[in-house]
Coordinates of N, CA and C in Angstrom, one line a residue:
Chain A
E166 N -4.3 11.0 -15.2 CA -3.6 9.8 -14.9 C -4.6 8.7 -14.5
P167 N -4.5 7.5 -15.0 CA -5.5 6.5 -14.6 C -5.5 6.3 -13.1
E168 N -6.7 5.9 -12.6 CA -6.9 5.8 -11.1 C -7.5 4.4 -10.8
V169 N -7.3 4.0 -9.6 CA -8.1 2.8 -9.1 C -9.2 3.5 -8.2
T170 N -10.4 3.1 -8.5 CA -11.5 3.7 -7.8 C -12.2 2.7 -6.8
Q171 N -12.4 3.2 -5.6 CA -13.0 2.3 -4.6 C -14.3 3.0 -4.1
T172 N -15.3 2.1 -3.9 CA -16.6 2.6 -3.3 C -17.1 1.5 -2.3
P173 N -17.8 2.0 -1.2 CA -17.9 3.4 -0.8 C -16.6 3.9 -0.1
S174 N -16.5 5.1 0.2 CA -15.4 5.7 0.8 C -15.4 5.3 2.3
H175 N -16.6 5.2 2.9 CA -16.8 4.9 4.3 C -18.1 4.0 4.4
Q176 N -17.9 2.9 5.2 CA -19.1 2.1 5.4 C -19.1 1.7 6.9
V177 N -20.3 1.9 7.5 CA -20.5 1.5 8.8 C -21.5 0.3 8.8
T178 N -21.1 -0.8 9.5 CA -21.9 -2.0 9.5 C -22.0 -2.6 10.9
Q179 N -23.1 -3.3 11.2 CA -23.2 -4.0 12.5 C -22.4 -5.3 12.4
M180 N -21.9 -5.6 13.6 CA -21.2 -6.9 13.7 C -22.1 -8.0 13.3
G181 N -21.5 -8.9 12.5 CA -22.2 -10.1 12.0 C -22.8 -9.9 10.6
Q182 N -22.8 -8.7 10.2 CA -23.4 -8.4 8.8 C -22.3 -8.7 7.8
E183 N -22.8 -8.9 6.6 CA -22.0 -9.0 5.4 C -21.7 -7.7 4.7
V184 N -20.5 -7.5 4.3 CA -20.2 -6.3 3.5 C -19.4 -6.6 2.3
I185 N -19.7 -5.8 1.3 CA -18.9 -6.0 0.0 C -18.3 -4.6 -0.3
L186 N -17.0 -4.7 -0.5 CA -16.2 -3.5 -0.8 C -15.8 -3.6 -2.3
R187 N -16.0 -2.5 -3.0 CA -15.9 -2.5 -4.4 C -14.7 -1.7 -4.9
C188 N -14.1 -2.2 -6.0 CA -13.0 -1.6 -6.6 C -13.1 -1.7 -8.1
V189 N -12.7 -0.6 -8.8 CA -12.5 -0.7 -10.2 C -11.0 -0.4 -10.5
P190 N -10.3 -1.5 -10.8 CA -8.8 -1.3 -11.1 C -8.6 -0.5 -12.4
I191 N -7.4 -0.2 -12.7 CA -7.1 0.4 -14.0 C -7.3 -0.6 -15.1
S192 N -7.8 -0.1 -16.2 CA -8.4 -1.0 -17.2 C -7.4 -2.0 -17.8
N193 N -6.2 -1.7 -18.0 CA -5.3 -2.6 -18.6 C -4.4 -3.3 -17.7
H194 N -4.7 -3.2 -16.4 CA -4.0 -3.9 -15.4 C -4.5 -5.4 -15.2
L195 N -3.6 -6.3 -14.9 CA -3.9 -7.7 -14.9 C -3.8 -8.3 -13.4
Y196 N -3.2 -7.6 -12.5 CA -3.0 -8.2 -11.2 C -3.7 -7.3 -10.2
F197 N -4.4 -7.9 -9.3 CA -5.2 -7.1 -8.4 C -5.0 -7.6 -6.9
Y198 N -5.1 -6.6 -6.0 CA -4.8 -6.9 -4.6 C -5.7 -6.2 -3.7
W199 N -5.8 -6.8 -2.5 CA -6.5 -6.1 -1.4 C -5.5 -6.0 -0.2
Y200 N -5.4 -4.9 0.4 CA -4.6 -4.6 1.6 C -5.5 -4.0 2.6
R201 N -5.1 -4.0 3.9 CA -5.8 -3.3 4.8 C -4.9 -2.6 5.8
Q202 N -5.4 -1.6 6.5 CA -4.6 -0.8 7.5 C -5.5 -0.6 8.7
I203 N -5.2 -1.3 9.8 CA -5.9 -1.0 11.0 C -5.3 0.3 11.6
L204 N -6.1 1.2 12.2 CA -5.7 2.5 12.6 C -4.4 2.4 13.4
G205 N -3.4 3.1 13.0 CA -2.2 3.2 13.8 C -1.2 2.1 13.5
Q206 N -1.6 1.1 12.6 CA -0.7 0.0 12.3 C -0.3 0.0 10.8
K207 N 0.6 -1.0 10.5 CA 1.1 -1.1 9.1 C 0.0 -1.5 8.1
V208 N 0.3 -1.1 6.9 CA -0.5 -1.6 5.8 C -0.1 -3.1 5.6
E209 N -1.2 -4.0 5.6 CA -0.8 -5.4 5.5 C -1.6 -6.1 4.4
F210 N -0.9 -7.0 3.8 CA -1.4 -7.7 2.6 C -2.6 -8.6 3.0
L211 N -3.6 -8.7 2.1 CA -4.7 -9.7 2.3 C -4.6 -10.7 1.2
V212 N -4.7 -10.3 0.0 CA -4.9 -11.3 -1.1 C -4.4 -10.7 -2.4
S213 N -3.9 -11.5 -3.3 CA -3.7 -11.1 -4.7 C -4.5 -12.0 -5.6
F214 N -4.8 -11.5 -6.8 CA -5.7 -12.1 -7.7 C -5.3 -11.9 -9.1
Y215 N -5.2 -13.0 -9.9 CA -4.7 -12.9 -11.3 C -5.4 -14.0 -12.1
N216 N -5.8 -13.7 -13.2 CA -6.4 -14.7 -14.1 C -7.6 -15.4 -13.5
N217 N -8.4 -14.6 -12.8 CA -9.6 -15.0 -12.2 C -9.4 -16.0 -11.1
E218 N -8.3 -16.0 -10.4 CA -8.1 -16.8 -9.3 C -7.2 -16.2 -8.3
I219 N -7.3 -16.6 -7.0 CA -6.4 -16.1 -6.0 C -5.0 -16.7 -6.2
S220 N -4.0 -15.8 -6.3 CA -2.6 -16.3 -6.5 C -1.9 -16.4 -5.1
E221 N -2.2 -15.5 -4.2 CA -1.6 -15.6 -2.9 C -2.6 -15.0 -1.8
K222 N -2.6 -15.5 -0.6 CA -3.4 -14.9 0.4 C -2.6 -15.0 1.7
S223 N -2.9 -14.1 2.6 CA -2.3 -14.0 3.9 C -3.1 -14.8 4.9
E224 N -2.5 -15.0 6.1 CA -3.2 -15.8 7.1 C -4.4 -15.0 7.6
I225 N -4.5 -13.7 7.4 CA -5.6 -12.9 7.8 C -6.8 -13.3 6.9
F226 N -6.6 -13.6 5.7 CA -7.6 -13.9 4.7 C -8.2 -15.3 4.9
D227 N -9.1 -15.4 5.9 CA -9.6 -16.7 6.3 C -11.0 -16.9 5.5
D228 N -11.7 -17.9 6.0 CA -13.0 -18.3 5.2 C -14.0 -17.2 5.3
Q229 N -13.8 -16.2 6.1 CA -14.8 -15.1 6.2 C -14.7 -14.1 5.0
F230 N -13.5 -14.2 4.3 CA -13.2 -13.3 3.2 C -13.3 -14.0 1.9
S231 N -13.7 -13.3 0.9 CA -13.7 -13.8 -0.5 C -13.5 -12.7 -1.4
V232 N -13.0 -13.0 -2.6 CA -12.8 -11.9 -3.6 C -13.4 -12.5 -4.9
E233 N -13.8 -11.5 -5.8 CA -14.4 -11.9 -7.0 C -14.2 -10.8 -8.0
R234 N -14.1 -11.2 -9.3 CA -14.1 -10.2 -10.4 C -15.3 -10.6 -11.2
P235 N -16.4 -10.0 -10.9 CA -17.7 -10.5 -11.5 C -17.8 -10.1 -12.9
D236 N -17.1 -9.1 -13.4 CA -17.2 -8.7 -14.8 C -15.8 -8.2 -15.2
G237 N -15.7 -7.5 -16.3 CA -14.4 -7.1 -16.8 C -13.8 -6.0 -16.1
S238 N -14.6 -5.3 -15.2 CA -14.0 -4.1 -14.6 C -14.0 -4.1 -13.1
N239 N -15.0 -4.7 -12.4 CA -15.0 -4.6 -10.9 C -14.2 -5.7 -10.3
F240 N -13.7 -5.4 -9.1 CA -13.0 -6.4 -8.2 C -13.5 -6.2 -6.8
T241 N -14.1 -7.2 -6.2 CA -14.8 -7.0 -4.9 C -14.2 -7.8 -3.8
L242 N -14.3 -7.3 -2.6 CA -13.9 -8.0 -1.4 C -15.1 -8.2 -0.6
K243 N -15.5 -9.4 -0.2 CA -16.6 -9.7 0.6 C -16.2 -10.2 2.0
I244 N -16.8 -9.6 3.0 CA -16.6 -10.1 4.4 C -17.9 -10.7 4.8
R245 N -18.0 -12.0 5.1 CA -19.3 -12.6 5.3 C -19.9 -12.2 6.6
S246 N -19.2 -12.2 7.7 CA -19.8 -12.0 9.0 C -18.8 -11.1 9.7
T247 N -19.0 -9.8 9.7 CA -18.0 -8.9 10.2 C -17.8 -8.9 11.7
K248 N -16.6 -8.7 12.1 CA -16.2 -8.7 13.5 C -15.7 -7.2 13.8
L249 N -15.7 -6.9 15.1 CA -15.2 -5.6 15.5 C -13.8 -5.4 14.9
E250 N -13.0 -6.4 15.0 CA -11.6 -6.3 14.6 C -11.4 -6.2 13.1
D251 N -12.4 -6.3 12.3 CA -12.3 -6.0 10.9 C -12.4 -4.6 10.5
S252 N -12.6 -3.7 11.5 CA -12.6 -2.3 11.3 C -11.2 -1.8 10.9
A253 N -11.2 -1.2 9.7 CA -9.9 -0.8 9.1 C -10.1 -0.1 7.9
M254 N -9.0 0.5 7.3 CA -9.1 1.0 6.0 C -8.7 -0.1 5.0
Y255 N -9.5 -0.3 4.0 CA -9.2 -1.4 3.0 C -8.8 -0.7 1.7
F256 N -7.7 -1.1 1.2 CA -7.1 -0.6 0.0 C -7.1 -1.7 -1.1
C257 N -7.6 -1.2 -2.3 CA -7.5 -2.1 -3.5 C -6.3 -1.5 -4.3
A258 N -5.5 -2.4 -4.9 CA -4.4 -2.0 -5.7 C -4.4 -2.8 -7.0
S259 N -3.7 -2.3 -8.0 CA -3.6 -3.1 -9.2 C -2.2 -2.7 -9.9
T260 N -1.8 -3.6 -10.7 CA -0.5 -3.4 -11.5 C -0.6 -4.1 -12.8
M261 N 0.1 -3.6 -13.8 CA 0.0 -4.2 -15.1 C 0.7 -5.5 -15.2
F262 N 2.0 -5.5 -14.8 CA 2.7 -6.7 -14.7 C 3.4 -6.8 -13.4
V263 N 3.7 -8.0 -12.9 CA 4.4 -8.0 -11.7 C 5.8 -7.6 -11.9
G264 N 6.4 -7.1 -10.8 CA 7.9 -6.9 -10.8 C 8.2 -5.5 -11.3
A265 N 8.3 -5.3 -12.6 CA 8.9 -4.1 -13.1 C 8.0 -2.9 -12.9
Y266 N 6.8 -3.1 -12.6 CA 5.9 -2.0 -12.4 C 5.5 -1.9 -11.0
G267 N 5.2 -0.6 -10.5 CA 4.8 -0.4 -9.2 C 3.3 -0.6 -9.1
Y268 N 2.8 -0.6 -7.9 CA 1.4 -0.7 -7.6 C 0.7 0.7 -7.7
T269 N -0.5 0.7 -8.1 CA -1.4 1.8 -8.0 C -2.5 1.5 -7.0
F270 N -2.6 2.3 -6.0 CA -3.6 2.1 -4.9 C -4.8 3.0 -5.1
G271 N -5.9 2.5 -4.7 CA -7.1 3.3 -4.6 C -7.1 4.1 -3.3
S272 N -8.1 5.0 -3.2 CA -8.2 5.9 -2.0 C -8.7 5.2 -0.8
G273 N -9.2 4.0 -0.9 CA -9.5 3.2 0.3 C -11.0 3.3 0.7
T274 N -11.5 2.3 1.4 CA -12.8 2.2 2.0 C -12.6 2.1 3.5
R275 N -13.1 3.0 4.3 CA -13.0 2.9 5.7 C -14.1 2.1 6.2
L276 N -13.9 0.9 6.8 CA -14.9 0.1 7.3 C -15.0 0.2 8.8
T277 N -16.1 0.5 9.3 CA -16.3 0.6 10.8 C -17.4 -0.4 11.2
V278 N -17.0 -1.4 12.0 CA -17.9 -2.4 12.5 C -18.3 -2.0 13.9
V279 N -19.6 -1.9 14.1 CA -20.1 -1.5 15.5 C -20.9 -2.6 16.1
Chain B
K6 N 11.6 -14.0 7.4 CA 10.5 -13.1 7.1 C 10.9 -11.7 7.0
Q7 N 10.6 -11.0 5.9 CA 11.0 -9.6 5.7 C 10.3 -8.7 6.7
E8 N 11.1 -7.8 7.3 CA 10.6 -6.8 8.2 C 11.1 -5.4 7.7
V9 N 10.3 -4.5 7.6 CA 10.6 -3.1 7.2 C 10.4 -2.2 8.3
T10 N 11.4 -1.3 8.6 CA 11.4 -0.4 9.7 C 11.6 1.0 9.2
Q11 N 10.9 1.9 9.8 CA 11.1 3.3 9.5 C 11.1 4.1 10.8
I12 N 12.3 4.7 11.0 CA 12.5 5.5 12.2 C 13.1 6.8 11.8
P13 N 12.6 7.9 12.5 CA 11.6 7.9 13.6 C 10.2 7.8 13.1
A14 N 9.3 7.6 14.0 CA 7.9 7.5 13.6 C 7.3 8.9 13.2
A15 N 7.9 9.9 13.7 CA 7.4 11.3 13.4 C 8.5 12.3 13.4
L16 N 8.4 13.3 12.6 CA 9.4 14.3 12.3 C 8.8 15.6 12.1
S17 N 9.3 16.7 12.7 CA 8.8 18.0 12.5 C 9.9 18.9 12.1
V18 N 9.8 19.6 11.0 CA 10.9 20.4 10.5 C 10.3 21.8 10.1
P19 N 11.2 22.8 10.1 CA 10.7 24.1 9.5 C 10.7 24.1 8.0
E20 N 9.9 24.9 7.4 CA 9.8 25.0 6.0 C 11.2 25.4 5.4
G21 N 11.5 24.8 4.3 CA 12.7 25.1 3.6 C 13.8 24.1 3.9
E22 N 13.7 23.3 4.9 CA 14.8 22.4 5.2 C 14.8 21.2 4.3
N23 N 16.0 20.8 4.0 CA 16.2 19.5 3.3 C 16.2 18.4 4.3
L24 N 15.5 17.3 3.9 CA 15.5 16.3 4.9 C 15.5 14.9 4.3
V25 N 15.9 13.9 5.2 CA 16.1 12.5 4.7 C 15.2 11.6 5.6
L26 N 14.4 10.8 4.9 CA 13.6 9.8 5.6 C 14.2 8.4 5.4
N27 N 14.4 7.7 6.4 CA 15.1 6.4 6.3 C 14.1 5.2 6.3
C28 N 14.5 4.2 5.6 CA 13.8 2.9 5.6 C 14.8 1.8 5.6
S29 N 14.6 0.8 6.5 CA 15.6 -0.3 6.5 C 14.7 -1.6 6.4
F30 N 15.4 -2.6 5.8 CA 14.7 -3.9 5.6 C 15.7 -5.0 5.9
T31 N 15.1 -6.1 6.4 CA 16.0 -7.2 7.0 C 16.6 -8.1 5.9
D32 N 15.8 -8.4 4.9 CA 16.3 -9.3 3.8 C 16.7 -8.5 2.6
S33 N 17.9 -8.5 2.2 CA 18.4 -7.7 1.1 C 18.0 -8.2 -0.2
A34 N 17.5 -9.4 -0.3 CA 17.1 -10.0 -1.6 C 15.7 -9.5 -2.0
I35 N 15.7 -8.2 -2.4 CA 14.4 -7.6 -2.8 C 14.4 -7.4 -4.3
Y36 N 13.2 -7.3 -4.8 CA 13.0 -7.1 -6.3 C 12.9 -5.6 -6.6
N37 N 12.1 -4.9 -5.8 CA 12.1 -3.5 -5.9 C 11.6 -2.9 -4.6
L38 N 11.6 -1.6 -4.5 CA 11.2 -0.8 -3.3 C 10.4 0.4 -3.8
Q39 N 9.3 0.6 -3.1 CA 8.4 1.7 -3.5 C 8.2 2.6 -2.3
W40 N 8.2 4.0 -2.6 CA 7.9 5.0 -1.6 C 6.5 5.5 -1.9
F41 N 5.7 5.6 -0.8 CA 4.3 6.1 -0.9 C 4.2 7.3 0.0
R42 N 3.2 8.1 -0.4 CA 2.7 9.2 0.5 C 1.3 8.9 0.9
Q43 N 1.0 9.1 2.2 CA -0.4 9.0 2.6 C -0.8 10.2 3.4
D44 N -1.8 10.9 3.0 CA -2.4 12.0 3.7 C -3.5 11.4 4.7
P45 N -3.7 12.1 5.8 CA -4.6 11.6 6.8 C -5.9 11.0 6.3
G46 N -6.2 9.8 6.6 CA -7.5 9.2 6.2 C -7.6 9.0 4.7
K47 N -6.5 9.0 4.0 CA -6.6 8.9 2.5 C -5.8 7.7 2.0
G48 N -5.8 7.5 0.7 CA -5.1 6.4 0.1 C -3.6 6.6 0.0
L49 N -3.0 5.7 -0.7 CA -1.5 5.7 -0.9 C -1.2 6.2 -2.3
T50 N -0.4 7.2 -2.3 CA 0.1 7.8 -3.6 C 1.5 7.4 -3.8
S51 N 1.8 6.7 -4.9 CA 3.1 6.3 -5.2 C 4.0 7.5 -5.6
L52 N 5.2 7.5 -5.0 CA 6.1 8.6 -5.2 C 7.2 8.2 -6.1
L53 N 7.9 7.1 -5.7 CA 9.0 6.6 -6.5 C 9.1 5.1 -6.4
L54 N 9.6 4.5 -7.5 CA 9.8 3.0 -7.5 C 11.3 2.8 -7.9
I55 N 12.0 2.0 -7.1 CA 13.4 1.7 -7.4 C 13.5 0.2 -7.6
Q56 N 14.0 -0.2 -8.8 CA 14.3 -1.6 -9.0 C 15.5 -2.0 -8.3
S57 N 15.7 -3.3 -8.0 CA 16.8 -3.8 -7.3 C 18.2 -3.4 -7.9
S58 N 18.1 -3.3 -9.3 CA 19.4 -3.0 -10.0 C 19.7 -1.5 -10.0
Q59 N 18.8 -0.7 -9.5 CA 19.0 0.8 -9.5 C 19.6 1.3 -8.2
R60 N 20.3 2.4 -8.2 CA 20.8 3.0 -7.0 C 19.9 4.1 -6.6
E61 N 19.3 4.9 -7.5 CA 18.4 5.9 -7.1 C 17.4 6.3 -8.2
Q62 N 16.4 7.0 -7.7 CA 15.4 7.6 -8.6 C 15.0 9.0 -8.2
T63 N 14.7 9.8 -9.1 CA 14.4 11.2 -8.8 C 13.1 11.6 -9.5
S64 N 12.3 12.4 -8.7 CA 11.1 13.0 -9.2 C 10.9 14.4 -8.6
G65 N 11.2 15.4 -9.3 CA 11.1 16.8 -8.8 C 12.0 17.0 -7.6
R66 N 11.4 17.4 -6.5 CA 12.2 17.6 -5.3 C 12.5 16.3 -4.5
L67 N 12.1 15.2 -5.0 CA 12.2 13.9 -4.3 C 13.3 13.1 -4.9
N68 N 14.2 12.5 -4.1 CA 15.2 11.6 -4.6 C 15.2 10.4 -3.6
A69 N 15.1 9.2 -4.2 CA 15.1 8.0 -3.4 C 16.4 7.2 -3.8
S70 N 17.1 6.7 -2.8 CA 18.3 5.9 -3.0 C 18.0 4.5 -2.4
L71 N 18.8 3.5 -3.0 CA 18.7 2.2 -2.5 C 20.1 1.6 -2.3
D72 N 20.3 1.0 -1.2 CA 21.5 0.2 -0.9 C 21.1 -1.1 -0.5
K73 N 21.0 -2.1 -1.4 CA 20.5 -3.4 -1.1 C 21.4 -4.1 -0.1
S74 N 22.7 -4.0 -0.3 CA 23.6 -4.8 0.5 C 23.5 -4.4 2.0
S75 N 23.2 -3.2 2.3 CA 23.0 -2.8 3.7 C 21.5 -2.8 4.1
G76 N 20.6 -3.1 3.2 CA 19.2 -3.1 3.6 C 18.6 -1.8 3.9
R77 N 19.0 -0.8 3.1 CA 18.5 0.6 3.4 C 18.1 1.3 2.2
S78 N 17.1 2.2 2.4 CA 16.7 3.2 1.4 C 16.4 4.5 2.1
T79 N 16.7 5.6 1.4 CA 16.4 6.9 1.9 C 15.6 7.7 0.9
L80 N 14.7 8.5 1.4 CA 13.9 9.4 0.6 C 14.4 10.8 1.0
Y81 N 14.9 11.5 0.1 CA 15.4 12.9 0.3 C 14.4 13.8 -0.3
I82 N 14.0 14.8 0.6 CA 13.1 15.8 0.2 C 13.8 17.2 0.2
A83 N 13.9 17.8 -0.9 CA 14.6 19.1 -0.9 C 13.7 20.3 -0.7
A84 N 14.1 21.3 0.0 CA 13.4 22.5 0.2 C 11.9 22.2 0.6
S85 N 11.8 21.6 1.8 CA 10.5 21.1 2.2 C 9.5 22.3 2.3
Q86 N 8.2 21.9 2.1 CA 7.1 22.8 2.1 C 6.0 22.3 3.0
P87 N 5.1 23.2 3.5 CA 4.0 22.7 4.4 C 3.2 21.7 3.7
G88 N 3.0 21.8 2.4 CA 2.3 20.8 1.6 C 2.9 19.4 1.6
D89 N 4.1 19.3 2.0 CA 4.8 18.0 2.1 C 4.4 17.2 3.4
S90 N 3.6 17.9 4.2 CA 3.2 17.2 5.5 C 2.3 16.0 5.2
A91 N 2.7 14.9 5.6 CA 2.0 13.6 5.3 C 2.8 12.5 6.0
T92 N 2.3 11.3 5.8 CA 3.0 10.1 6.2 C 3.6 9.5 5.0
Y93 N 4.9 9.1 5.1 CA 5.7 8.5 4.1 C 6.0 7.1 4.4
L94 N 5.6 6.2 3.5 CA 5.7 4.8 3.7 C 6.7 4.2 2.7
C95 N 7.5 3.3 3.1 CA 8.3 2.5 2.1 C 7.8 1.1 2.2
A96 N 7.9 0.4 1.0 CA 7.4 -0.9 0.9 C 8.3 -1.7 0.0
V97 N 8.7 -2.9 0.4 CA 9.6 -3.7 -0.4 C 8.8 -4.9 -1.0
R98 N 9.2 -5.3 -2.2 CA 8.7 -6.5 -2.9 C 9.8 -7.5 -3.0
P99 N 9.7 -8.6 -2.3 CA 10.8 -9.6 -2.3 C 11.1 -10.3 -3.6
G100 N 10.0 -10.5 -4.3 CA 10.2 -11.2 -5.6 C 9.2 -10.6 -6.6
A101 N 9.4 -11.0 -7.9 CA 8.6 -10.4 -9.0 C 7.1 -10.6 -8.8
N102 N 6.8 -11.8 -8.1 CA 5.4 -12.1 -8.0 C 5.0 -12.1 -6.5
S103 N 5.6 -11.2 -5.7 CA 5.3 -11.2 -4.3 C 4.5 -10.0 -3.9
K104 N 4.0 -10.1 -2.7 CA 3.2 -9.0 -2.1 C 4.2 -7.9 -1.6
L105 N 3.7 -6.7 -1.4 CA 4.5 -5.7 -0.7 C 4.5 -5.9 0.8
T106 N 5.6 -5.6 1.4 CA 5.7 -5.5 2.8 C 6.0 -4.1 3.2
F107 N 5.2 -3.5 4.0 CA 5.3 -2.1 4.3 C 6.0 -1.8 5.7
G108 N 6.6 -0.7 5.7 CA 7.0 -0.1 7.0 C 5.8 0.6 7.6
K109 N 6.0 1.1 8.9 CA 4.8 1.7 9.5 C 4.7 3.2 9.1
G110 N 5.7 3.7 8.5 CA 5.7 5.1 8.0 C 6.3 6.1 8.9
I111 N 6.6 7.2 8.3 CA 7.2 8.4 9.1 C 6.2 9.5 8.8
T112 N 5.6 10.1 9.9 CA 4.7 11.2 9.8 C 5.5 12.5 9.8
L113 N 5.5 13.2 8.7 CA 6.2 14.4 8.6 C 5.3 15.6 8.7
S114 N 5.8 16.6 9.5 CA 5.1 17.9 9.7 C 6.1 19.0 9.3
V115 N 5.7 19.8 8.3 CA 6.6 20.9 7.9 C 5.9 22.2 8.3
R116 N 6.6 22.9 9.3 CA 6.1 24.1 9.9 C 6.3 25.3 9.0
P117 N 5.3 26.1 8.8 CA 5.5 27.3 8.0 C 6.5 28.3 8.7

C-alpha cells in the first residue's frame, strides 16, 4: 500500500536553529498537510497546501514557519528559528481529493529543541 | 468552533472482550469522520472513514458508526487482542476542503 514517507524520524536541534522536515507524499495525491502533536496533547492542524500554494493555515503557523514543494515529490516544513515550545511530533499527510477520501499520514518526525 | 471529545482517556480490558470507544463532536455539520490508530511514538494509521451520508463502516473486527444528529461516533472492536493495544483517535472534517479536528484519543490496553 502506498505510504507517506517522512525524514528524519527524530531530530534534535538547538534553540534558534533552523530545521527542515521532509515528506514524500503519495505520488498521485494533490493535497498536502502538516499537523503536529505536542506530547500528551491533541493532534493539531498547521497548514494545507494545494496547487503550489498554501490553502489554509492555523494561528500556530506564524512567520517562523514555511512550506515548500521544491520538486514533484518532496514537501517540506521549515522552522526558521526554533523555540523550546516547537518540540513536538510533526506529521505530514496527503490526500487525493478533498472530502470523499481520507487522509494518509506519515510516521512523523519527532523534533526536540534543546 | 468544532470540538471533539473522547472519553475515557484510557481503558484497560481483558483479552477477548468486545468494546466500544466513543467520540463526540459539537457541530453536527460534518463532511466525514475518520478513526485512526496510533502506537506509542508512531504515526497515525487510518482505520475507517465514514462519510456524513453513511451510518457505519466495517473493516474486519472493527465497526464504526456515525450519528450526526447527536454528534456521536463509536468504534466497536470485536474480540479484542493484546495487539489492539494503542491509542485510538477520531477526527472530523467539517467541510470538503477543511482541516481535520482531532480528539485527544483513547489509550486502550488489552490484557492477555
